[in-house]
Coordinates of C-alpha atoms and ligand atoms in Angstrom, one line a residue:
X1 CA 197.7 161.1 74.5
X2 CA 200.5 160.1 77.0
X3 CA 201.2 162.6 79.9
X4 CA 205.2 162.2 81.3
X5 CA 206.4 164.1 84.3
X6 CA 209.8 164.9 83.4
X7 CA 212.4 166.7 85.7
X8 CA 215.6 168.0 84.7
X9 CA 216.5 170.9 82.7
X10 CA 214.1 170.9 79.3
X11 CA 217.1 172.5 77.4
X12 CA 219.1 169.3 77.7
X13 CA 216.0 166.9 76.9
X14 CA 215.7 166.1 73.2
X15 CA 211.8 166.1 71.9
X16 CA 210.2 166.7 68.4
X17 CA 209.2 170.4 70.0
X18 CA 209.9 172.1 72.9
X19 CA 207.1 174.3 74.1
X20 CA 208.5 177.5 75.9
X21 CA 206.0 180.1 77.6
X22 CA 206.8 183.4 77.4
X23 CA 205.9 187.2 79.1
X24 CA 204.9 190.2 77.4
X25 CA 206.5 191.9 79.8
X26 CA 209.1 190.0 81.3
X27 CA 212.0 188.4 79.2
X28 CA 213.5 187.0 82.1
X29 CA 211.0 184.3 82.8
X30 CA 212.3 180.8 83.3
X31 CA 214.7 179.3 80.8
X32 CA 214.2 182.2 77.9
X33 CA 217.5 184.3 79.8
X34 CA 219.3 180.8 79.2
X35 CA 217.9 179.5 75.8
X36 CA 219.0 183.4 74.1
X37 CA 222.4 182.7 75.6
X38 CA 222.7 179.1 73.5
X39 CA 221.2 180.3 70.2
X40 CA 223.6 183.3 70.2
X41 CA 221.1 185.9 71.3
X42 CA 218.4 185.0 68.9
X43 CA 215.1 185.4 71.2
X44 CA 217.0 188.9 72.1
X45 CA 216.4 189.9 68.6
X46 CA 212.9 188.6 68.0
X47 CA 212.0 190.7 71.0
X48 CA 213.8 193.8 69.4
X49 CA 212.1 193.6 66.3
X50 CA 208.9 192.2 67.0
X51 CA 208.7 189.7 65.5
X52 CA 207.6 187.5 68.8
X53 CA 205.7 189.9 71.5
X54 CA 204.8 187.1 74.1
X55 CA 201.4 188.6 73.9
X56 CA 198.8 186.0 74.5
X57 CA 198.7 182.9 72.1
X58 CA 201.4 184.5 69.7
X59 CA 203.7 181.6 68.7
X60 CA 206.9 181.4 66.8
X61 CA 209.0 178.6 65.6
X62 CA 212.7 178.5 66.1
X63 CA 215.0 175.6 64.9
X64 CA 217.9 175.1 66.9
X65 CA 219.9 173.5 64.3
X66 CA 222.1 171.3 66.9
X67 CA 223.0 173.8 69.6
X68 CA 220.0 171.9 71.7
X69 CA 218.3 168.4 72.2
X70 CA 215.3 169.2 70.6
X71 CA 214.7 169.8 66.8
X72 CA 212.4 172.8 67.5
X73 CA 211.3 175.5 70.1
X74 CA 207.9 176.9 70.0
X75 CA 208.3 180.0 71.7
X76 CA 204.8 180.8 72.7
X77 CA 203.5 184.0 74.2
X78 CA 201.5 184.2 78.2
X79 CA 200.5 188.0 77.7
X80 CA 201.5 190.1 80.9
X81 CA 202.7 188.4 83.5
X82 CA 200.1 189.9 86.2
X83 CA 197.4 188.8 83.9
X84 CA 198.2 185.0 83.7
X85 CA 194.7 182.6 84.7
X86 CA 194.6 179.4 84.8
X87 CA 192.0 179.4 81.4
X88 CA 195.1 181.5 79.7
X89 CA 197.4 178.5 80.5
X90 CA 194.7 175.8 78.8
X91 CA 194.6 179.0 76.0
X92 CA 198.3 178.4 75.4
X93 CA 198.3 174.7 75.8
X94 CA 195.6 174.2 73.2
X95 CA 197.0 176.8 70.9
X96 CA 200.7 174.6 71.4
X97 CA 198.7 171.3 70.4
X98 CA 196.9 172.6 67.5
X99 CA 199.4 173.8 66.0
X100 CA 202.2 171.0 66.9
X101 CA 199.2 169.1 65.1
X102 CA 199.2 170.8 61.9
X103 CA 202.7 170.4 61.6
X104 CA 202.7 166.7 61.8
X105 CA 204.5 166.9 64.8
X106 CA 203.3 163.6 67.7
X107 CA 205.8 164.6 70.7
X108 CA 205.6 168.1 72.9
X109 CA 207.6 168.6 75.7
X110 CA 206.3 171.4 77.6
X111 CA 207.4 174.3 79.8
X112 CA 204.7 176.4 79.6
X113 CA 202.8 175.6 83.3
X114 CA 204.4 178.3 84.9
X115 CA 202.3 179.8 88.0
X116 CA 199.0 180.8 87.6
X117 CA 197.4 180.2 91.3
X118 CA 199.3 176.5 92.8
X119 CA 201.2 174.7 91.2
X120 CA 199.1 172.0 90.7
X121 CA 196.5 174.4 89.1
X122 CA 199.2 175.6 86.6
X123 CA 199.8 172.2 85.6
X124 CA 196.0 170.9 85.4
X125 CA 195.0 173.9 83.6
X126 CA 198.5 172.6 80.9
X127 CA 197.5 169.1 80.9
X128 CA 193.5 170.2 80.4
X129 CA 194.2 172.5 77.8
X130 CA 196.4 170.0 75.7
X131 CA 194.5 167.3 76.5
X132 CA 191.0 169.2 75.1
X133 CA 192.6 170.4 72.0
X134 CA 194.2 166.8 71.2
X135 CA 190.6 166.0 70.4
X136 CA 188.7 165.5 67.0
X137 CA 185.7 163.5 66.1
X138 CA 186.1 160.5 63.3
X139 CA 184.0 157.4 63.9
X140 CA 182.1 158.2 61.0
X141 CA 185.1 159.0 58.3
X142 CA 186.1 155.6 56.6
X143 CA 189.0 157.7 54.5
X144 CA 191.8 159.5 57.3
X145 CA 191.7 163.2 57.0
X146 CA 195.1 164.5 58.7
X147 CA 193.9 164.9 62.2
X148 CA 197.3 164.0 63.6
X149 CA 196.8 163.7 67.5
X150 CA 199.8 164.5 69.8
X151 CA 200.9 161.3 71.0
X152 CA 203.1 162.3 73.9
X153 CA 202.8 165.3 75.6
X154 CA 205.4 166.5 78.4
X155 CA 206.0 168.2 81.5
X156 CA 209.0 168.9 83.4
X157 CA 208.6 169.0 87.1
X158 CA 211.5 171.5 89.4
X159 CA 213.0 168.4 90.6
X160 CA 212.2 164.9 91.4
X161 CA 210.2 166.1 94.9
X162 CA 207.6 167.2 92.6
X163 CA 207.4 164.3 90.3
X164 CA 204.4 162.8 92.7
X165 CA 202.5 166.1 93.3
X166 CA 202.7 166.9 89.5
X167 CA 201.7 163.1 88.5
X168 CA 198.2 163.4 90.6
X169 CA 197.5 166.6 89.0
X170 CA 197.8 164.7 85.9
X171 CA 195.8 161.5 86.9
X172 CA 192.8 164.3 88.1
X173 CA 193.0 166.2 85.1
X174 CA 193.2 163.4 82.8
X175 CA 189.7 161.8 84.1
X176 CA 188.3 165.0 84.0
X177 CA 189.7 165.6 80.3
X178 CA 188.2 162.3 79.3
X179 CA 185.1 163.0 80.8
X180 CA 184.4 165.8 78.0
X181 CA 185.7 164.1 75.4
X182 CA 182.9 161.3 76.3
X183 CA 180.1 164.3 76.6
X184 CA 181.4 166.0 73.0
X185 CA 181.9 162.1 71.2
X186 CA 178.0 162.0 72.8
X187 CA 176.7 165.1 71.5
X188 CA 178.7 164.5 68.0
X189 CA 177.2 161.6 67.2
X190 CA 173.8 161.5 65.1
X191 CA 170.5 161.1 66.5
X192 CA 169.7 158.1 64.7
X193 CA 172.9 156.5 67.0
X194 CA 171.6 158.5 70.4
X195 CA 168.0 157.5 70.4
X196 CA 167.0 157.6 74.1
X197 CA 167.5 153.8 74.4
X198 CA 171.1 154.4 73.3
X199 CA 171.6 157.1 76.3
X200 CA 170.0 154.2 78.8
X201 CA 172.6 151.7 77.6
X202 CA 176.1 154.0 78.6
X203 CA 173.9 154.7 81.8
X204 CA 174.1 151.3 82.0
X205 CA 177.6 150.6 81.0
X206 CA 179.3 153.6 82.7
X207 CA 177.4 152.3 86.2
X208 CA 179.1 149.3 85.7
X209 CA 182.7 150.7 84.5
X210 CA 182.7 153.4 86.8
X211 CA 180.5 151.9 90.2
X212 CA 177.5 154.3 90.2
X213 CA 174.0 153.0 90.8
X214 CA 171.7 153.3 88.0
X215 CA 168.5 152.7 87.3
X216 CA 166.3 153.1 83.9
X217 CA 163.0 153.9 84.1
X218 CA 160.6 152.9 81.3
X219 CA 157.5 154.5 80.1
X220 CA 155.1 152.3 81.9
X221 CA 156.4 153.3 85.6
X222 CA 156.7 156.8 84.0
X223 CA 153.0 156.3 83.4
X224 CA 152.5 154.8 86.7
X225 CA 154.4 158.0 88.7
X226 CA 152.0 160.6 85.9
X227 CA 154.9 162.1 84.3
X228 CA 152.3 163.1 81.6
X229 CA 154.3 166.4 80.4
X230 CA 157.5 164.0 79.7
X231 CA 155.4 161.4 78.4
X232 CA 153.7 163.8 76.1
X233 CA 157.0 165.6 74.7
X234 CA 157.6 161.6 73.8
X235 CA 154.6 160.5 71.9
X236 CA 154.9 161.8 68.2
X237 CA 158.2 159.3 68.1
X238 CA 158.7 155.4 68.3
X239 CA 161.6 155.7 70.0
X240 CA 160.7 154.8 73.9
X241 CA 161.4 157.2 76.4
X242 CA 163.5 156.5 78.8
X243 CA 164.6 158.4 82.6
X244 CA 168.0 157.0 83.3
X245 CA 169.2 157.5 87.2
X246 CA 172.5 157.5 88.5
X247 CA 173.7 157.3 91.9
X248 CA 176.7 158.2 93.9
X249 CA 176.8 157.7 97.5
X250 CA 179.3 157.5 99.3
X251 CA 177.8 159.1 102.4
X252 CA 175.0 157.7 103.8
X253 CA 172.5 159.9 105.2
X254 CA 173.4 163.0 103.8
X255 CA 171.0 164.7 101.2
X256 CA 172.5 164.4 97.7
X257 CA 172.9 167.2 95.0
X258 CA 170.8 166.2 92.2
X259 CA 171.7 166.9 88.3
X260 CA 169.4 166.5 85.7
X261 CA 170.4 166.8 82.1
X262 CA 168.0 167.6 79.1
X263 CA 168.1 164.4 76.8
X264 CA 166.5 165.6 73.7
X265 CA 167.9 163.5 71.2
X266 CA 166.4 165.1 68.3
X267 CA 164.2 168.2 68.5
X268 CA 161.8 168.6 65.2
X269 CA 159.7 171.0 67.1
X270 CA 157.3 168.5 67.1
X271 CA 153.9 169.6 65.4
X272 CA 154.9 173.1 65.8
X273 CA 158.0 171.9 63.4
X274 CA 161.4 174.2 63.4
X275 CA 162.6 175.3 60.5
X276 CA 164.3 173.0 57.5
X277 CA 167.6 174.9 57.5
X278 CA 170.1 173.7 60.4
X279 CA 167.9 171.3 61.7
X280 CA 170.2 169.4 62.1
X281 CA 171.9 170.6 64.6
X282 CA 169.1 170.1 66.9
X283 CA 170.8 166.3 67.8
X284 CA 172.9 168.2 70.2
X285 CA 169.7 168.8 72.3
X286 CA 170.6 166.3 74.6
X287 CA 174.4 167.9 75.4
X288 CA 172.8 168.8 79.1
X289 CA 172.1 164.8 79.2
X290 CA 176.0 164.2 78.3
X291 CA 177.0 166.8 80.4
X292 CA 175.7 165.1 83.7
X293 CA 176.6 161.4 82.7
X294 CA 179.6 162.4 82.3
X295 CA 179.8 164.7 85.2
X296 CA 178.7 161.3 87.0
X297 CA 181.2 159.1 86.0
X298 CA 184.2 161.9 87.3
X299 CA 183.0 162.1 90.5
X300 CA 182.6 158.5 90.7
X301 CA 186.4 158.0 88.9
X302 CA 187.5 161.1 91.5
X303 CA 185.9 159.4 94.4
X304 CA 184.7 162.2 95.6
X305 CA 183.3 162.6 99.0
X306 CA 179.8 164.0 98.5
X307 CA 176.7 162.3 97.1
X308 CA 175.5 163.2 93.9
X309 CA 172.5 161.9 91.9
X310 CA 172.2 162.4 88.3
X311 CA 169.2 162.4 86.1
X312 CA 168.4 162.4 82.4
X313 CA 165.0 162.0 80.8
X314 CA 165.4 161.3 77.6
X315 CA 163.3 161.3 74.7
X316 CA 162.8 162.2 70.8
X317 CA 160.3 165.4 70.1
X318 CA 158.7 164.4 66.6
X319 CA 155.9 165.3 64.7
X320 CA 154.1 161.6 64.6
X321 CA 150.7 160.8 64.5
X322 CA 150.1 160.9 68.1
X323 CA 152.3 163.5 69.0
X324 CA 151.2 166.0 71.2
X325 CA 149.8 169.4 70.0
X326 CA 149.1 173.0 70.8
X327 CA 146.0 173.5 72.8
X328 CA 146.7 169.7 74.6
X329 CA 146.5 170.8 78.4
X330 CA 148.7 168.2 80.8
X331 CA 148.8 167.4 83.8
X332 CA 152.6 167.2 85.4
X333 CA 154.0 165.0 88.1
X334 CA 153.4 167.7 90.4
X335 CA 149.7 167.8 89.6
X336 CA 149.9 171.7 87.9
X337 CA 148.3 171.7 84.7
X338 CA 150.3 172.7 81.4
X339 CA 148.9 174.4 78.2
X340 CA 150.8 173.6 75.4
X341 CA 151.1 176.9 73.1
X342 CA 154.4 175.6 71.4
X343 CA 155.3 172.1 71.3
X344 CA 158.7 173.2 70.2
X345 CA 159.1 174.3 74.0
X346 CA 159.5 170.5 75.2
X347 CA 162.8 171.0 76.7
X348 CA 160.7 172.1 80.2
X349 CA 158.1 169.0 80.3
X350 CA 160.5 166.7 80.3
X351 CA 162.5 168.7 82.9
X352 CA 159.6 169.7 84.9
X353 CA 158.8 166.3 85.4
X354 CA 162.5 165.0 86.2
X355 CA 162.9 167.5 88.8
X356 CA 160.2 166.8 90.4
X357 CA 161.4 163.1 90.6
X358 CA 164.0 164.3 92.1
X359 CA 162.2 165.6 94.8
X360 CA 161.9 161.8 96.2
X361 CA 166.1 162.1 97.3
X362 CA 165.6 165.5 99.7
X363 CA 168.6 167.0 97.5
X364 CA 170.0 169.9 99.2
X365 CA 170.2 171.7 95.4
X366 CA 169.0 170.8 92.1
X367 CA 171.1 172.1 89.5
X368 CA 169.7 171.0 86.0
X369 CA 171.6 172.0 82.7
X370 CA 169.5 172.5 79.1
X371 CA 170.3 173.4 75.5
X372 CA 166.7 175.1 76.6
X373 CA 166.3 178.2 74.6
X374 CA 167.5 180.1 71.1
X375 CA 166.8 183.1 73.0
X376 CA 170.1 182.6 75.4
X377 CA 172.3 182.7 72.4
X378 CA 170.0 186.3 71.6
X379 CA 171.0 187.1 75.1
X380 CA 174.6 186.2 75.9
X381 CA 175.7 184.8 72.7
X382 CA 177.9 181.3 72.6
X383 CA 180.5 183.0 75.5
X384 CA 178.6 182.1 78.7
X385 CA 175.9 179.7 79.7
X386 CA 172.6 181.3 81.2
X387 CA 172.5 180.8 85.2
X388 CA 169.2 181.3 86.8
X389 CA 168.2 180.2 90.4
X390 CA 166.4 181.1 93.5
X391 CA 169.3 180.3 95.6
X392 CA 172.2 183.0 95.7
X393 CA 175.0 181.2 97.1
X394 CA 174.2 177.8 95.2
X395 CA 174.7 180.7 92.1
X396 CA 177.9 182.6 93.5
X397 CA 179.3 179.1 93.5
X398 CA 178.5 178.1 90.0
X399 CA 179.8 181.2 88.9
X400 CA 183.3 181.0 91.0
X401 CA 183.1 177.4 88.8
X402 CA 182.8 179.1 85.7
X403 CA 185.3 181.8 86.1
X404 CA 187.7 178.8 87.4
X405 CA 186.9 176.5 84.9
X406 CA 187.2 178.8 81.8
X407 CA 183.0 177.9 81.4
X408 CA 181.4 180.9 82.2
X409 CA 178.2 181.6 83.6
X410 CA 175.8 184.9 83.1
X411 CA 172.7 185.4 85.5
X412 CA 169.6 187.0 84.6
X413 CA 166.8 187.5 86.9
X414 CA 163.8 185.9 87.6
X415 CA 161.3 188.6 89.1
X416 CA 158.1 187.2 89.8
X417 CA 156.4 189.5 87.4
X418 CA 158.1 187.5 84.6
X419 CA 155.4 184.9 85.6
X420 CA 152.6 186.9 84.2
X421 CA 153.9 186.1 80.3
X422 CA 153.5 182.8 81.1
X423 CA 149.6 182.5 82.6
X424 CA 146.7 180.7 80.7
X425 CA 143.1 180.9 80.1
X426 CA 142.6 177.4 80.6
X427 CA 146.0 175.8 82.9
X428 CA 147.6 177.0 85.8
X429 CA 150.8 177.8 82.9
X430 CA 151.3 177.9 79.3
X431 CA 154.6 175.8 78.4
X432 CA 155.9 179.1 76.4
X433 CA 156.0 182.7 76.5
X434 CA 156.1 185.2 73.9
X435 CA 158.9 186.5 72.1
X436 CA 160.3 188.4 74.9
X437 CA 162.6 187.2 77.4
X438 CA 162.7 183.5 76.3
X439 CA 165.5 182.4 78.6
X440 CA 163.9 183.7 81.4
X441 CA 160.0 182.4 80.9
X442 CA 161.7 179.3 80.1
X443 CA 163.1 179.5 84.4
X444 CA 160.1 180.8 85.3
X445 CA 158.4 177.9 84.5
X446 CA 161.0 175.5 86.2
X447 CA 161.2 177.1 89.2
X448 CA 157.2 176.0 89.7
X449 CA 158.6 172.9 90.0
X450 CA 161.2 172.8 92.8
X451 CA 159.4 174.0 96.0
X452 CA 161.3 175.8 97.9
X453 CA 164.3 173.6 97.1
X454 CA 167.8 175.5 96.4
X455 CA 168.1 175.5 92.4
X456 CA 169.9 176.5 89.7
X457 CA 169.4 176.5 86.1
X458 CA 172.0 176.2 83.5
X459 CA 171.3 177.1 79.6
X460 CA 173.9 175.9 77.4
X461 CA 172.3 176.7 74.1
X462 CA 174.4 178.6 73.1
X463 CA 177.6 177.3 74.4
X464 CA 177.0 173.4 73.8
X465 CA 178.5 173.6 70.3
X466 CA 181.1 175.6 69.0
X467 CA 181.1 177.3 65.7
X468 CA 184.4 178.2 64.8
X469 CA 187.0 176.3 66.9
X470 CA 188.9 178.4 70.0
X471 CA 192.2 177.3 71.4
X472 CA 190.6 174.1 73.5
X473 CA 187.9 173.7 72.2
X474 CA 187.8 172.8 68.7
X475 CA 184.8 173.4 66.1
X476 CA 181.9 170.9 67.4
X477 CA 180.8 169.9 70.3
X478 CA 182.2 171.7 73.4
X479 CA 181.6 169.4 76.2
X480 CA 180.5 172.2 78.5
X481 CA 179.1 171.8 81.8
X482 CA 181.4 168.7 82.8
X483 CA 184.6 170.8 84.2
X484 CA 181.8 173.2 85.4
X485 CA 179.7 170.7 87.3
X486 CA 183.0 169.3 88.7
X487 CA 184.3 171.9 89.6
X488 CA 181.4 173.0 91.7
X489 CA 181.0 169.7 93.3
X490 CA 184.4 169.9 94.3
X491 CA 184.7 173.3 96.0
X492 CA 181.3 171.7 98.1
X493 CA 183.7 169.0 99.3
Ligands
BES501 N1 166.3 172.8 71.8 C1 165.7 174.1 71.6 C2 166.6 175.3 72.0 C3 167.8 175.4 71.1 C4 167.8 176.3 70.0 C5 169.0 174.8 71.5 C6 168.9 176.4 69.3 C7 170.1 175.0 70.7 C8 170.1 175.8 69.6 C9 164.4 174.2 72.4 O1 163.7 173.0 72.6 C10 163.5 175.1 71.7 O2 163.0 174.8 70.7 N2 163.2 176.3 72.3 C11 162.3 177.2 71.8 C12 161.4 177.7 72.9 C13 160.3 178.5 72.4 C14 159.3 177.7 71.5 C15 159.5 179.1 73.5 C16 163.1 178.3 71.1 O3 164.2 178.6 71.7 O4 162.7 178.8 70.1
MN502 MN1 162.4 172.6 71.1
ZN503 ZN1 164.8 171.3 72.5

């Protein structure tokens, strides 16, 4: 999608559609006073009879029929003006794209970024929104279905002063933006694609498109350091595990914050098999491994002034012959010992092991992001991700990022006493709990593993695909985390 910063007056500038935002509760807003007066007192009248409300996402067509430029208005409604967010502006954008897309139309101009916080949040949040809902995935469709992606999308600017400002919103927004759409394409894609050699490979390419270090490394080092919980999770497949590293730093000296990223790249359960029905769905378990490549190659394309580390072991959970089983007893990196109860709960040995790798780079946090638990989606359903931590502002600042970003964030505690559901007869931990208070067994058992290093734990389960398809973020793969993960790294700058 092409992004043009337009200025001049959008009722003179001739487009396929011309997007106008609109109040609830204020008719007066830019351009609507103005467009009634053209069409004769037309958006007068759709007010009066309510047949367009402005309320939030509410859209109506209008054709102009030669009294303006453009072919079409899509009048499209903000809600109350008091209540506009930047999230509601990438709401109205994406609800503008969809349905531009379903009629066929390629070309929006847009006058919808009008001012939720700064101005170059207003038109980040437009471009973002747009930009997320222009997406759909097709590599594997050899016959077109009608996806119709906007091809040019448009923006005026108040003048020519703030063509510049407006054009680096755009440039920011759009390497974010294409960061997702890397992270979804990831997590769309079938396991037998994403094997954890696959995931190694765009380490390797990214590092070399986007100038981050990287470094893969294979089972026999892993053997070598006694990642025995990760190597376990790995055995019951052929596919070779793999712990990709990437690197930026552009400060020397200063501790980095370190990511790591669940790569599960296709989750049978393992001996303690899942059930047959939606199976599989279980090749989005490595979405926390998407989300911090991609995460990765923003702050690399941002340049931004901070280091950051990212980590992803990756592996395959299956049932072969020398898988791993329950009743197996490990020994971690770290040296505690590990009874496996439920081989299905691999999500934390391969993390457990990761984060303590990360230990080696001093990182002033360690923020690591899983599809780690059914019981998240029990808890807080597929509207926020799960946020534990032992480290309250490194959480208040995820969960400013989450409010910012639209990707929301819901703590739950971690009282020591949550510990006890994890204790075994014969380890220092079992690798599952019970059926109570999944999520949170699940963090108990990571936090073991980070010292008294600041930490916080992200569980997208439940929010790394989406079922039905919202206003940005179509039915699939969501791509959450990136804009979160950015957006955190950015306020640190
Ligand atoms: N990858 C799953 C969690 C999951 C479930 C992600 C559904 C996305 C959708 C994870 O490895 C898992 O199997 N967790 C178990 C933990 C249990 C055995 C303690 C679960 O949630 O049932
Ligand atoms: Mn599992
Ligand atoms: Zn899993």
């Amino acid at each position: 999608m092409i992004v043009d910063v337009i200025s001049g007056n959008p009722l003179q500038y001739e487009s396929q559609v011309l997007a106008l935002g609109c109040f609830e509760d204020d008719r007066s807003a830019l351009l609507i006073p103005e467009l009634n007066e053209v069409l004769g007192g037309l958006i007068e009248r759709l007010y009066i009879q309510g047949e367009f409300t402005g309320g939030l996402n509410k859209t109506t067509f209008i054709h102009s029929l030669g009294n303006l430029p453009s072919e079409r208005i899509l009048l499209v409604g903000l809600g109350q003006k008091d209540a506009l967010t930047c999230d509601r502006l990438r709401q109205v954008a994406g609800t503008v794209v969809q349905l531009a897309r379903a009629k066929g139309i390629t070309e929006v101009a847009s006058m919808i970024h009008l001012q939720a916080g700064t101005m170059e949040e207003g038109v980040a949040a437009t471009i973002e929104g747009a930009m997320l809902a222009n997406y759909s995935f097709n590599r594997y469709r050899t016959k077109k279905k009608g996806e119709n992606p906007i091809e040019r999308f448009s923006i005026f600017a108040p003048g020519p002063d703030h063509v510049p400002l407006y054009e680096k919103a755009v440039t920011e927004t759009r390497i974010i933006s294409e960061a997702v759409l890397f992270a979804r394409d990831m997590v769309s894609q079938p396991s037998n694609v994403v094997t954890p050699p696959f995931l190694a490979e765009e380490g390797i390419e990214m590092a070399d498109v986007f100038g981050l270090g990287c470094r893969i490394i294979e089972q026999e080092e892993m053997e070598q350091l006694g990642m025995d919980a990760l190597l376990a999770v790995s055995r019951g497949s052929r596919q070779p595990p793999k712990l990709i590293v990437l690197e930026h730093l552009p400060n020397r000296g200063e501790r980095p914050v370190v990511l790591v990223g669940k790569g599960v790249t296709f989750d049978s359960g393992g001996i303690s098999l899942k059930p047959r029905d939606g199976m599989e769905m279980m090749k989005t378990d490595m979405a926390g491994a998407a989300a911090v490549m991609a995460t990765l190659r923003t702050v690399a394309a941002l340049r931004l002034p901070l280091n950051v580390v990212g980590i992803i072991p990756a592996v395959e959970n299956l049932p072969g012959g020398s898988a791993y089983k329950p009743g197996d007893v490990l020994c971690s990196m770290s040296g505690q010992t590990i009874e496996i109860v439920n081989t299905d709960a691999e999500g934390r040995l391969i993390l457990c092991d990761a984060m303590w790798y990360a230990r080696r780079y001093e990182p002033r946090a360690i923020i690591d992001i899983a599809t780690l638990t059914g019981a998240c989606t029990v808890a807080l359903g597929t509207v926020a991700t799960g946020l534990l931590g032992n480290d309250m502002d490194l959480k208040h600042l995820l969960s400013q990022a989450g409010e910012a970003t639209g990707e929301r964030v819901w703590e739950l505690p971690l009282w020591e006493e949550y510990g006890e559901l994890m204790k075994s007869d014969i380890a220092d931990m079992k690798n599952a709990g019970g059926a109570t208070a999944g999520t949170i067994s699940a963090g108990w058992f990571l936090l073991q593993f980070v010292g008294d290093t600041s930490w916080a734990h992200l569980d997208i389960a439940g929010t790394a695909w989406e079922e039905k398809g919202r206003a940005y973020v179509p039915k699939g793969a969501s791509g959450v985390g990136v804009r979160l993960l950015v957006e955190y790294l950015r306020s640190r700058c």
